[in-house]
mmCIF file of C-alpha atoms in Angstrom:
data_model
loop_
_atom_site.group_PDB
_atom_site.id
_atom_site.type_symbol
_atom_site.label_atom_id
_atom_site.label_comp_id
_atom_site.label_asym_id
_atom_site.label_seq_id
_atom_site.Cartn_x
_atom_site.Cartn_y
_atom_site.Cartn_z
ATOM 1 C CA MET T 1 22.007 12.250 15.644
ATOM 2 C CA LYS T 2 20.552 11.708 19.135
ATOM 3 C CA ALA T 3 16.636 12.291 19.498
ATOM 4 C CA SER T 4 15.588 14.895 22.031
ATOM 5 C CA LYS T 5 13.491 13.721 24.951
ATOM 6 C CA THR T 6 12.323 17.276 25.275
ATOM 7 C CA LYS T 7 8.556 17.855 24.083
ATOM 8 C CA PHE T 8 7.453 21.235 22.699
ATOM 9 C CA GLN T 9 4.452 22.960 23.956
ATOM 10 C CA GLN T 10 1.878 22.998 21.420
ATOM 11 C CA ALA T 11 1.216 22.281 17.652
ATOM 12 C CA ILE T 12 -1.617 23.331 15.707
ATOM 13 C CA VAL T 13 -2.875 21.378 12.603
ATOM 14 C CA MET T 14 -4.789 23.063 9.957
ATOM 15 C CA GLY T 15 -7.565 20.643 8.786
ATOM 16 C CA GLY T 16 -9.116 17.271 10.195
ATOM 17 C CA SER T 17 -9.018 15.255 6.997
ATOM 18 C CA LEU T 18 -6.836 11.900 6.951
ATOM 19 C CA GLY T 19 -3.765 14.037 6.223
ATOM 20 C CA GLY T 20 -4.438 16.301 9.228
ATOM 21 C CA LEU T 21 -5.289 13.637 11.564
ATOM 22 C CA LEU T 22 -2.066 11.542 10.589
ATOM 23 C CA THR T 23 -0.073 14.676 11.111
ATOM 24 C CA ALA T 24 -1.543 15.349 14.515
ATOM 25 C CA ARG T 25 -0.825 11.765 15.582
ATOM 26 C CA VAL T 26 2.955 12.134 14.686
ATOM 27 C CA LEU T 27 3.160 15.299 16.205
ATOM 28 C CA SER T 28 1.635 14.134 19.441
ATOM 29 C CA ASN T 29 5.014 12.213 20.053
ATOM 30 C CA HIS T 30 6.748 15.712 20.166
ATOM 31 C CA PHE T 31 4.431 18.322 21.695
ATOM 32 C CA GLU T 32 2.386 18.271 24.744
ATOM 33 C CA GLN T 33 -0.639 19.366 23.104
ATOM 34 C CA VAL T 34 -1.637 19.014 19.488
ATOM 35 C CA THR T 35 -5.021 21.129 18.293
ATOM 36 C CA ILE T 36 -6.741 20.243 15.172
ATOM 37 C CA LEU T 37 -8.529 23.249 13.476
ATOM 38 C CA GLU T 38 -11.372 22.111 11.103
ATOM 39 C CA ARG T 39 -13.727 24.572 9.562
ATOM 40 C CA ASP T 40 -16.487 21.957 9.167
ATOM 41 C CA ALA T 41 -18.605 20.569 12.030
ATOM 42 C CA VAL T 42 -17.327 17.104 12.607
ATOM 43 C CA ALA T 43 -20.124 14.400 13.273
ATOM 44 C CA HIS T 44 -19.866 11.516 15.471
ATOM 45 C CA ARG T 45 -20.307 9.072 12.865
ATOM 46 C CA PRO T 46 -18.877 8.896 9.473
ATOM 47 C CA GLU T 47 -20.915 11.298 7.249
ATOM 48 C CA PRO T 48 -19.787 13.723 4.165
ATOM 49 C CA ARG T 49 -18.632 17.304 5.313
ATOM 50 C CA LYS T 50 -19.279 20.359 3.235
ATOM 51 C CA GLY T 51 -15.661 20.919 2.533
ATOM 52 C CA GLN T 52 -14.775 17.456 1.724
ATOM 53 C CA PRO T 53 -14.283 16.676 -1.983
ATOM 54 C CA GLN T 54 -15.446 13.372 -3.411
ATOM 55 C CA ALA T 55 -16.871 12.358 -0.236
ATOM 56 C CA ARG T 56 -19.451 10.071 -1.761
ATOM 57 C CA HIS T 57 -16.975 8.345 -3.913
ATOM 58 C CA LEU T 58 -15.406 5.024 -3.103
ATOM 59 C CA HIS T 59 -11.959 5.420 -1.617
ATOM 60 C CA GLY T 60 -9.076 2.977 -1.200
ATOM 61 C CA LEU T 61 -6.270 2.601 1.252
ATOM 62 C CA LEU T 62 -3.456 0.781 -0.603
ATOM 63 C CA ALA T 63 -1.260 -1.966 1.448
ATOM 64 C CA ASN T 64 1.773 0.417 2.141
ATOM 65 C CA GLY T 65 -0.498 3.425 3.365
ATOM 66 C CA LEU T 66 -2.135 1.164 5.605
ATOM 67 C CA HIS T 67 1.147 -0.568 6.762
ATOM 68 C CA VAL T 68 2.369 3.142 7.743
ATOM 69 C CA MET T 69 -0.802 3.981 9.499
ATOM 70 C CA THR T 70 -0.715 0.831 11.466
ATOM 71 C CA ARG T 71 2.589 1.969 13.042
ATOM 72 C CA TYR T 72 0.601 4.900 14.606
ATOM 73 C CA PHE T 73 -2.525 3.216 15.136
ATOM 74 C CA PRO T 74 -1.916 -0.665 15.856
ATOM 75 C CA ASP T 75 -5.703 -1.460 15.998
ATOM 76 C CA LEU T 76 -6.689 0.426 12.704
ATOM 77 C CA PRO T 77 -6.817 -2.648 10.489
ATOM 78 C CA GLN T 78 -9.018 -4.599 12.631
ATOM 79 C CA ALA T 79 -11.197 -1.483 13.498
ATOM 80 C CA LEU T 80 -11.678 -0.800 9.745
ATOM 81 C CA GLN T 81 -12.887 -4.425 9.194
ATOM 82 C CA ASP T 82 -14.944 -4.337 11.970
ATOM 83 C CA ASN T 83 -16.882 -1.378 10.805
ATOM 84 C CA GLY T 84 -17.387 -2.496 7.243
ATOM 85 C CA ALA T 85 -14.178 -1.566 5.176
ATOM 86 C CA ILE T 86 -13.742 -4.056 2.559
ATOM 87 C CA MET T 87 -10.174 -5.599 2.332
ATOM 88 C CA THR T 88 -9.557 -7.218 -1.138
ATOM 89 C CA ASP T 89 -7.194 -7.493 -4.229
ATOM 90 C CA PHE T 90 -8.843 -4.529 -5.902
ATOM 91 C CA ALA T 91 -7.376 -5.037 -9.308
ATOM 92 C CA ASN T 92 -9.310 -8.657 -9.302
ATOM 93 C CA SER T 93 -12.355 -7.638 -7.634
ATOM 94 C CA MET T 94 -13.316 -4.156 -9.223
ATOM 95 C CA GLN T 95 -14.462 -3.155 -12.695
ATOM 96 C CA TRP T 96 -12.311 -0.518 -14.111
ATOM 97 C CA TRP T 97 -13.472 1.881 -16.849
ATOM 98 C CA ALA T 98 -10.493 3.577 -18.642
ATOM 99 C CA PHE T 99 -9.671 4.673 -22.173
ATOM 100 C CA GLY T 100 -13.301 4.124 -23.427
ATOM 101 C CA GLY T 101 -13.687 0.396 -22.075
ATOM 102 C CA TYR T 102 -13.514 -1.894 -19.192
ATOM 103 C CA ARG T 103 -10.172 -3.116 -18.247
ATOM 104 C CA LYS T 104 -9.511 -6.797 -17.817
ATOM 105 C CA ARG T 105 -9.326 -7.788 -14.119
ATOM 106 C CA PHE T 106 -6.168 -9.452 -12.722
ATOM 107 C CA LYS T 107 -4.617 -10.700 -9.473
ATOM 108 C CA MET T 108 -2.367 -7.901 -8.322
ATOM 109 C CA GLY T 109 -1.492 -9.635 -5.033
ATOM 110 C CA ILE T 110 -1.655 -6.461 -3.005
ATOM 111 C CA GLN T 111 -4.378 -5.858 -0.667
ATOM 112 C CA ALA T 112 -6.316 -2.691 -0.771
ATOM 113 C CA THR T 113 -8.918 -1.426 1.953
ATOM 114 C CA LEU T 114 -11.897 0.056 0.320
ATOM 115 C CA MET T 115 -14.496 2.532 2.056
ATOM 116 C CA SER T 116 -16.111 5.891 1.763
ATOM 117 C CA ARG T 117 -13.832 9.046 2.313
ATOM 118 C CA PRO T 118 -15.813 10.016 5.612
ATOM 119 C CA PHE T 119 -15.472 6.568 6.745
ATOM 120 C CA ARG T 120 -11.849 6.422 5.943
ATOM 121 C CA ALA T 121 -11.084 9.831 8.111
ATOM 122 C CA PHE T 122 -13.521 8.660 11.029
ATOM 123 C CA GLY T 123 -11.887 5.266 11.218
ATOM 124 C CA THR T 124 -8.688 6.981 12.025
#
């Protein structure tokens, strides 16, 4: 199947979270204009939004997710690090509480990028 070179006129994406931002980026290859509709006011710095659940919790981006996102945002890994995201083997560097006790740390050998949810969406 041959890819079409024709671009459609406009796409509308509902929601400006990480999923909405990534969707808009992918659609920008196929549409002349992409509009993101977000019900919350969007700040010019990473901060929790009213409609953003678990906004104050630590969030992680696993290695494969970062790999996929880097295809669309080549400078993303460096930008995340430059702005304070922590890149680490999270199974070895974090304390896990599950099933009534702390789990033993171990080397997984897979890097994760740790940050707040607002920072994750803002960094994209």
